[in-house]
mmCIF file of C-alpha atoms in Angstrom:
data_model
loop_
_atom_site.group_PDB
_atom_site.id
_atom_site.type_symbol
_atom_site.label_atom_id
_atom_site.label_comp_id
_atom_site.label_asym_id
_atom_site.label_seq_id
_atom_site.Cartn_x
_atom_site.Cartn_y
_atom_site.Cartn_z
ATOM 1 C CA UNK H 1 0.000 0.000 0.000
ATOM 2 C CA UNK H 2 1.177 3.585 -1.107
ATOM 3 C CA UNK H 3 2.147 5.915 1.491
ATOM 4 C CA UNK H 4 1.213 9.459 2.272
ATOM 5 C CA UNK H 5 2.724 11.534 -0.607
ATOM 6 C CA UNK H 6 3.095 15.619 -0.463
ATOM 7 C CA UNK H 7 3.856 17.731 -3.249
ATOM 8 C CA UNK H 8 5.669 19.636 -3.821
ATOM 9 C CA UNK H 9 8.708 18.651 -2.011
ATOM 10 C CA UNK H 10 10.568 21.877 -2.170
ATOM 11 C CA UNK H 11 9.138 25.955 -2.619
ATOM 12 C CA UNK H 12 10.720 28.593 -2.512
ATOM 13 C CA UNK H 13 8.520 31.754 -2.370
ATOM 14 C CA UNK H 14 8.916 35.748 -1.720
ATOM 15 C CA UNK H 15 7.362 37.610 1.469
ATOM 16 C CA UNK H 16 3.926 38.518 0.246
ATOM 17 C CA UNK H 17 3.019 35.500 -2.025
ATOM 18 C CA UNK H 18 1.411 32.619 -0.628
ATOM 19 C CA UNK H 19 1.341 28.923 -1.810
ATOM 20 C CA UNK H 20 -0.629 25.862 -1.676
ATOM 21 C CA UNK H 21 0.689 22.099 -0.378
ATOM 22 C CA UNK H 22 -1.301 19.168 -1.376
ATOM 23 C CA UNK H 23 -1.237 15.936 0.483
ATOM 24 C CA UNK H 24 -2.170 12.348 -0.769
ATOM 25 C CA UNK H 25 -3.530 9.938 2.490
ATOM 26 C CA UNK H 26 -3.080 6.530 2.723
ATOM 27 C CA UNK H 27 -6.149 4.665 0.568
ATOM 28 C CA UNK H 28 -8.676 4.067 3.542
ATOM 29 C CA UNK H 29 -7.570 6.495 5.785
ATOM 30 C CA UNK H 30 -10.040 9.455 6.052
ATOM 31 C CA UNK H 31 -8.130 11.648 8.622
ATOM 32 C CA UNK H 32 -5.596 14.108 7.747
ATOM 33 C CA UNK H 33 -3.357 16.500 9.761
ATOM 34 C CA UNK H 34 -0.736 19.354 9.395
ATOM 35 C CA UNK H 35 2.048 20.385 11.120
ATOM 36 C CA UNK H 36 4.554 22.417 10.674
ATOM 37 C CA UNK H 37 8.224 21.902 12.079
ATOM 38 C CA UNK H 38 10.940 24.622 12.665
ATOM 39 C CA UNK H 39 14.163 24.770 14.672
ATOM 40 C CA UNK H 40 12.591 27.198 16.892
ATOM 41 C CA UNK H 41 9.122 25.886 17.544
ATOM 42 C CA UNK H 42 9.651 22.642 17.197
ATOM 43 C CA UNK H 43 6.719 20.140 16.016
ATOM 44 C CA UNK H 44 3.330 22.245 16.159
ATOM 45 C CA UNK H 45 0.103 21.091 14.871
ATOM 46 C CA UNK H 46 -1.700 23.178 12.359
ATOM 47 C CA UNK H 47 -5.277 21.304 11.628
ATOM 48 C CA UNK H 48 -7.003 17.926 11.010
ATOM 49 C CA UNK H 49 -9.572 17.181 8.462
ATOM 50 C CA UNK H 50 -11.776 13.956 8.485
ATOM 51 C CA UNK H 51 -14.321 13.427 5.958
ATOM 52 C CA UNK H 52 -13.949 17.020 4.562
ATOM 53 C CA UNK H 53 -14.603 18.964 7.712
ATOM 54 C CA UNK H 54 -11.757 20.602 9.768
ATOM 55 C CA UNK H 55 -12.534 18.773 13.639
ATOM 56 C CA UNK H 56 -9.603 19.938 15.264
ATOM 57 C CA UNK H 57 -7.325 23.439 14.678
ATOM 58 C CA UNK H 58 -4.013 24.699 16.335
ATOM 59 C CA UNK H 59 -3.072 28.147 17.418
ATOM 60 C CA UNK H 60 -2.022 29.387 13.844
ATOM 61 C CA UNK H 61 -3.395 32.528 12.141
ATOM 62 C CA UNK H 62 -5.854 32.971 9.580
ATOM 63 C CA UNK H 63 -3.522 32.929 6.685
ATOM 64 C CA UNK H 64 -3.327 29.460 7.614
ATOM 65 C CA UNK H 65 -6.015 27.328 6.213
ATOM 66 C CA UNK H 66 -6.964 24.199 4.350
ATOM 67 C CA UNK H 67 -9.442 21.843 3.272
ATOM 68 C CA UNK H 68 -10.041 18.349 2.684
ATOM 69 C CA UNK H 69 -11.663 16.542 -0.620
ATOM 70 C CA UNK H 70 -14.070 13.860 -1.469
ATOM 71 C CA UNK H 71 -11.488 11.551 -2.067
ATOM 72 C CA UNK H 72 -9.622 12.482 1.685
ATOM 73 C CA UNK H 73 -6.772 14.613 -0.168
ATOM 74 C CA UNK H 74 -6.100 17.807 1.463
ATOM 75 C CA UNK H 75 -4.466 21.046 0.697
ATOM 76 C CA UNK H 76 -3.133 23.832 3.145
ATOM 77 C CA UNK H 77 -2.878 27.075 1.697
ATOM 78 C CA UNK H 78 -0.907 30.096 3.572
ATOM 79 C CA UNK H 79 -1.405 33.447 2.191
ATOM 80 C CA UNK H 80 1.087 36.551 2.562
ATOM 81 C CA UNK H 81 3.697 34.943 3.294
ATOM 82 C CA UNK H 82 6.502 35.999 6.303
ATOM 83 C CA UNK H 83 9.729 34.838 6.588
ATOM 84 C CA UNK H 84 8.833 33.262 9.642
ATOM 85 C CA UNK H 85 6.266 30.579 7.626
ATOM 86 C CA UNK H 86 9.725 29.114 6.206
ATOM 87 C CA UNK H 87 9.303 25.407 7.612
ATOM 88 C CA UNK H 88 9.020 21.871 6.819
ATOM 89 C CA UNK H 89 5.581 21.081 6.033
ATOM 90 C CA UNK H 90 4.543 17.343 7.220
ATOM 91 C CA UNK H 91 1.215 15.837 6.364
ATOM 92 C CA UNK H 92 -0.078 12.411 8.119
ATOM 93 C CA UNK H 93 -2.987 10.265 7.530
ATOM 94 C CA UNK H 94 -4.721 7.699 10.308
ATOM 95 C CA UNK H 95 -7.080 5.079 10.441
ATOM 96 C CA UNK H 96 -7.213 4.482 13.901
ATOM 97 C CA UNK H 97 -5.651 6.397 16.330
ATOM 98 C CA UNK H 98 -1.859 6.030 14.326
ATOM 99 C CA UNK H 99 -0.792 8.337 12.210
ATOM 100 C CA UNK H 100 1.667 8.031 9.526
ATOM 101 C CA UNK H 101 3.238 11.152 7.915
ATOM 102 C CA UNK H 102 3.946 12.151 4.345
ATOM 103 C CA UNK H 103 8.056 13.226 3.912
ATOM 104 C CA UNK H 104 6.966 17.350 3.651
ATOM 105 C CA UNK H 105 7.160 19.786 2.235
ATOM 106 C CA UNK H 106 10.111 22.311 2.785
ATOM 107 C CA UNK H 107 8.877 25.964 1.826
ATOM 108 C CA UNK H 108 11.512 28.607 1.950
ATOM 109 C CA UNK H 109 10.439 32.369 2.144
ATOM 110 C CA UNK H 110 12.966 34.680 1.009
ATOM 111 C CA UNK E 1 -3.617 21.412 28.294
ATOM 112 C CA UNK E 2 -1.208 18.703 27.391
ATOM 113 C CA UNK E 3 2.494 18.565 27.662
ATOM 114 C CA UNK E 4 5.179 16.765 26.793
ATOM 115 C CA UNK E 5 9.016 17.030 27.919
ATOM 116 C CA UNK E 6 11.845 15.082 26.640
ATOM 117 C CA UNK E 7 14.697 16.167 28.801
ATOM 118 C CA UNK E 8 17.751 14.894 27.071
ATOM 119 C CA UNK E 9 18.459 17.228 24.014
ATOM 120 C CA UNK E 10 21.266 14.332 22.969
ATOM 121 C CA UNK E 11 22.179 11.354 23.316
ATOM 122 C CA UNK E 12 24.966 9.231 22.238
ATOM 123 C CA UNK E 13 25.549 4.981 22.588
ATOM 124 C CA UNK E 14 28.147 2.696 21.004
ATOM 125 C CA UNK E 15 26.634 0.211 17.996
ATOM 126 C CA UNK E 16 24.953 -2.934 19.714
ATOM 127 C CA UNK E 17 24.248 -1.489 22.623
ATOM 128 C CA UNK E 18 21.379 -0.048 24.428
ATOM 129 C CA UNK E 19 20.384 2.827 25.308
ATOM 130 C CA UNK E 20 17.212 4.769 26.633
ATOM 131 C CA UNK E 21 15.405 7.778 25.861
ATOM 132 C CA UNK E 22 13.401 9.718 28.562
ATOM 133 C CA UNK E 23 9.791 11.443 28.393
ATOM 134 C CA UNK E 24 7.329 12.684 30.844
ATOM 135 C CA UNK E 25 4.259 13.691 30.389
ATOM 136 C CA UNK E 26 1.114 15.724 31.664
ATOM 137 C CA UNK E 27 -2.358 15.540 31.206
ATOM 138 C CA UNK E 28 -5.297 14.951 33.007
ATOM 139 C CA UNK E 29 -7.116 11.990 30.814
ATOM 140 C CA UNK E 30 -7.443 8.310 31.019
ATOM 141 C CA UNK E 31 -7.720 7.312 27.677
ATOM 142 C CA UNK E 32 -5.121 8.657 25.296
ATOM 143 C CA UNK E 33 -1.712 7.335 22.909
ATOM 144 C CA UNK E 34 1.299 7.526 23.181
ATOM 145 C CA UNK E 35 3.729 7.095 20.626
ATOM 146 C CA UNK E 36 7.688 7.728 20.027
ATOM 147 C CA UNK E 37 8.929 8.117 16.314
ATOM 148 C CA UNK E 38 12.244 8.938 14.965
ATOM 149 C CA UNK E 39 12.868 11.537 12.296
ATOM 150 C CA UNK E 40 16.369 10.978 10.396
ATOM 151 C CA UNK E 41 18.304 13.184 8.490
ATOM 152 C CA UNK E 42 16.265 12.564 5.399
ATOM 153 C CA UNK E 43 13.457 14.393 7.837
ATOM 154 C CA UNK E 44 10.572 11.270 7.233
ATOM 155 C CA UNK E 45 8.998 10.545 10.343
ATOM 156 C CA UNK E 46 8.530 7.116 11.000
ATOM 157 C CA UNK E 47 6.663 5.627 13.661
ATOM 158 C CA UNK E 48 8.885 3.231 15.895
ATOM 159 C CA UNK E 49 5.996 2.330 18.662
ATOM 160 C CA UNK E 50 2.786 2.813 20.373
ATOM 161 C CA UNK E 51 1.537 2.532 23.575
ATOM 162 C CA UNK E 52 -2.590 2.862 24.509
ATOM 163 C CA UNK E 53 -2.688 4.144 28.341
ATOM 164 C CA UNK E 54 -5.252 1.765 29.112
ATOM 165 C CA UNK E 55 -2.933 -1.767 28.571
ATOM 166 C CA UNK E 56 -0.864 -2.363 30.941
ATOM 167 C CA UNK E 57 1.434 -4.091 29.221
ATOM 168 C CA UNK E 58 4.800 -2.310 27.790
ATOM 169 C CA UNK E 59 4.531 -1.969 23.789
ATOM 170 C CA UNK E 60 7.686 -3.926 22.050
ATOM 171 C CA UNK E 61 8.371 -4.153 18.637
ATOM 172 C CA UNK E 62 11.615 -5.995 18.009
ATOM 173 C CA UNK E 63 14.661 -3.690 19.003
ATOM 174 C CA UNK E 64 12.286 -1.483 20.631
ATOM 175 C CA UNK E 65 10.612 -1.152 23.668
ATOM 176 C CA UNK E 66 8.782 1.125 26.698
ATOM 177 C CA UNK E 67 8.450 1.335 29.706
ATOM 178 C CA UNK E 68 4.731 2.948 30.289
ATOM 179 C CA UNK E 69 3.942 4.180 33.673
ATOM 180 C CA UNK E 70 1.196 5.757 33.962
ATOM 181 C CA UNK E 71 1.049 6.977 37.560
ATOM 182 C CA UNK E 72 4.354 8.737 36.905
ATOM 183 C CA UNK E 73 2.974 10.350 33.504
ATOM 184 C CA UNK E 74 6.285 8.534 32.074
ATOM 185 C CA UNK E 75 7.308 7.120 28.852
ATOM 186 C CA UNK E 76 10.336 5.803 27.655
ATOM 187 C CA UNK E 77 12.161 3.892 24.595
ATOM 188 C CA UNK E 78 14.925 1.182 25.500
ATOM 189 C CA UNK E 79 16.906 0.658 22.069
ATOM 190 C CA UNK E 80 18.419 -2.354 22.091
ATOM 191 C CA UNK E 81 21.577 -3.708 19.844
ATOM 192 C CA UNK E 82 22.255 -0.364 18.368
ATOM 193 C CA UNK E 83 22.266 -0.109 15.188
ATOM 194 C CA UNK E 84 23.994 2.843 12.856
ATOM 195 C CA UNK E 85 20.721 3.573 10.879
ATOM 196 C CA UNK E 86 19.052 4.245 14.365
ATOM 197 C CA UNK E 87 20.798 7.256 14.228
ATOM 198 C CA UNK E 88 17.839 10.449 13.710
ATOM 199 C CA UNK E 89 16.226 12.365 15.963
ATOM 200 C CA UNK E 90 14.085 11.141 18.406
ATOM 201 C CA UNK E 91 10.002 12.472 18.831
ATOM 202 C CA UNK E 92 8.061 11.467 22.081
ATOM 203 C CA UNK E 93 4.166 12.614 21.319
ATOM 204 C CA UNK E 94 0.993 12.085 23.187
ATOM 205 C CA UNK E 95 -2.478 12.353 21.323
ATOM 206 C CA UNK E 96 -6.315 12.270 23.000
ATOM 207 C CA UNK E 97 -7.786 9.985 20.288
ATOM 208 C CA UNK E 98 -11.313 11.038 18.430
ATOM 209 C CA UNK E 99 -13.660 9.192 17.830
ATOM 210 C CA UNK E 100 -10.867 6.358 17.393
ATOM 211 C CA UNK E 101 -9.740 8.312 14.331
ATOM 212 C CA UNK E 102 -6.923 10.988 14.541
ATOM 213 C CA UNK E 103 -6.449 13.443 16.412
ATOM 214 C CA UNK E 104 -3.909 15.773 17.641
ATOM 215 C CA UNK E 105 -0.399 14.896 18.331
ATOM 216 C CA UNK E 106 1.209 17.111 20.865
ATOM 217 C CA UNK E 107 5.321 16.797 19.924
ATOM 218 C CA UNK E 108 7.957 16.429 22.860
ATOM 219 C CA UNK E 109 11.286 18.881 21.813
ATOM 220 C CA UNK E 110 12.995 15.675 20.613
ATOM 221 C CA UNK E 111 16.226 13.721 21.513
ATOM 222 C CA UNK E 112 18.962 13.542 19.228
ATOM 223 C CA UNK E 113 20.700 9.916 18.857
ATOM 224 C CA UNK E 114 23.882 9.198 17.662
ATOM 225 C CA UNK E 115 24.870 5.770 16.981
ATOM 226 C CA UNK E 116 28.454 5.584 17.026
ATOM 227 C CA UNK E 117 30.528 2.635 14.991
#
């Protein structure tokens, strides 16, 4: 069985832009999360989405968001970018209770 | 809210032989996971091992095992027979399951292994 796939792997984006990540579950898993990870702030979660509707949320702000599809995929989309939104990017999919994560996204803001 | 603290920024053992990796935690439910996974330089976290608080019984899976104790809100990883590839950093996380689906996985800081030839 495939694993969770993200795309793109690598962005690089100016201060001002903003950018969309997509992430590919596991087939049968319905239950997708975000987190980002820096050096600073470690691990933090950004949001889950099961069956299209966004059940949990972390303490991001609104330039933040995402959304989940039919077929479980998910995007994140962050709009006006800062330098500070430069991270690694990791998606994860569950069934029950486990997640498994994606290898991220790394998004450079210059 | 939920905490988690791994207190040993890094860590260093010889190849083939053990070592352990501290984490505490807080929180005031019953029924949550617990789960370590390690994150090596390629940056692909991979789950080594999970723990439900209600069994009593310490999760193994081969080289790896825990030591669950609940009281103590404590959770650690023996390694055993060291081996070079174990060598990545090391995430301790805690999540309140929903629904038995997901969740939220609150991150320790990490502990950073070296295995050393």
């Amino acid at each position: 069985k495939a694993g969770v796939t993200q795309t793109p792997r690598y962005l690089i984006k100016t201060r001002g832009q903003q950018v969309t990540l997509s992430c590919s579950p596991i087939s049968g898993h319905r239950s997708v999360s975000w987190y980002q990870q820096t050096p600073g702030q470690g691990l933090q979660f950004l949001f889950e989405y099961f069956s299209e509707t966004q059940r949990n949320k972390g303490n991001f702000p609104g330039r933040f968001s995402g959304r989940q599809f039919s077929n479980s995929r998910s995007e994140m989309n962050v709009s006006t970018l800062e330098l500070g939104d430069s991270a690694l990017y990791l998606c994860a999919s569950s069934l029950v209770g486990t997640q498994y994560f994606g290898p991220g996204t790394r998004l450079t803001v210059l | 809210a939920q905490t988690v603290t791994q207190s040993q920024p890094e860590m260093s053992v010889q190849e083939a032989e053990t070592v352990t990796l501290s984490c505490t935690y807080d929180t005031s439910e019953n029924n949550y996971y617990l789960f370590w996974y390690k994150q090596p330089p390629s940056r692909q976290m991979i789950l080594v091992i999970r723990q439900e608080a209600y069994k009593q019984q310490n999760a193994t899976e081969n080289r790896f095992s825990v030591n669950f104790q609940k009281a103590a809100k404590s959770f650690s990883l023996k390694i055993s027979d060291s081996q070079l590839g174990d060598t990545a950093m090391y995430f301790c996380a805690f999540m309140k399951p929903i629904y038995n689906q997901g969740g939220k996985l609150i991150f320790g800081q990490g502990t950073e292994l070296s295995v050393k030839p």
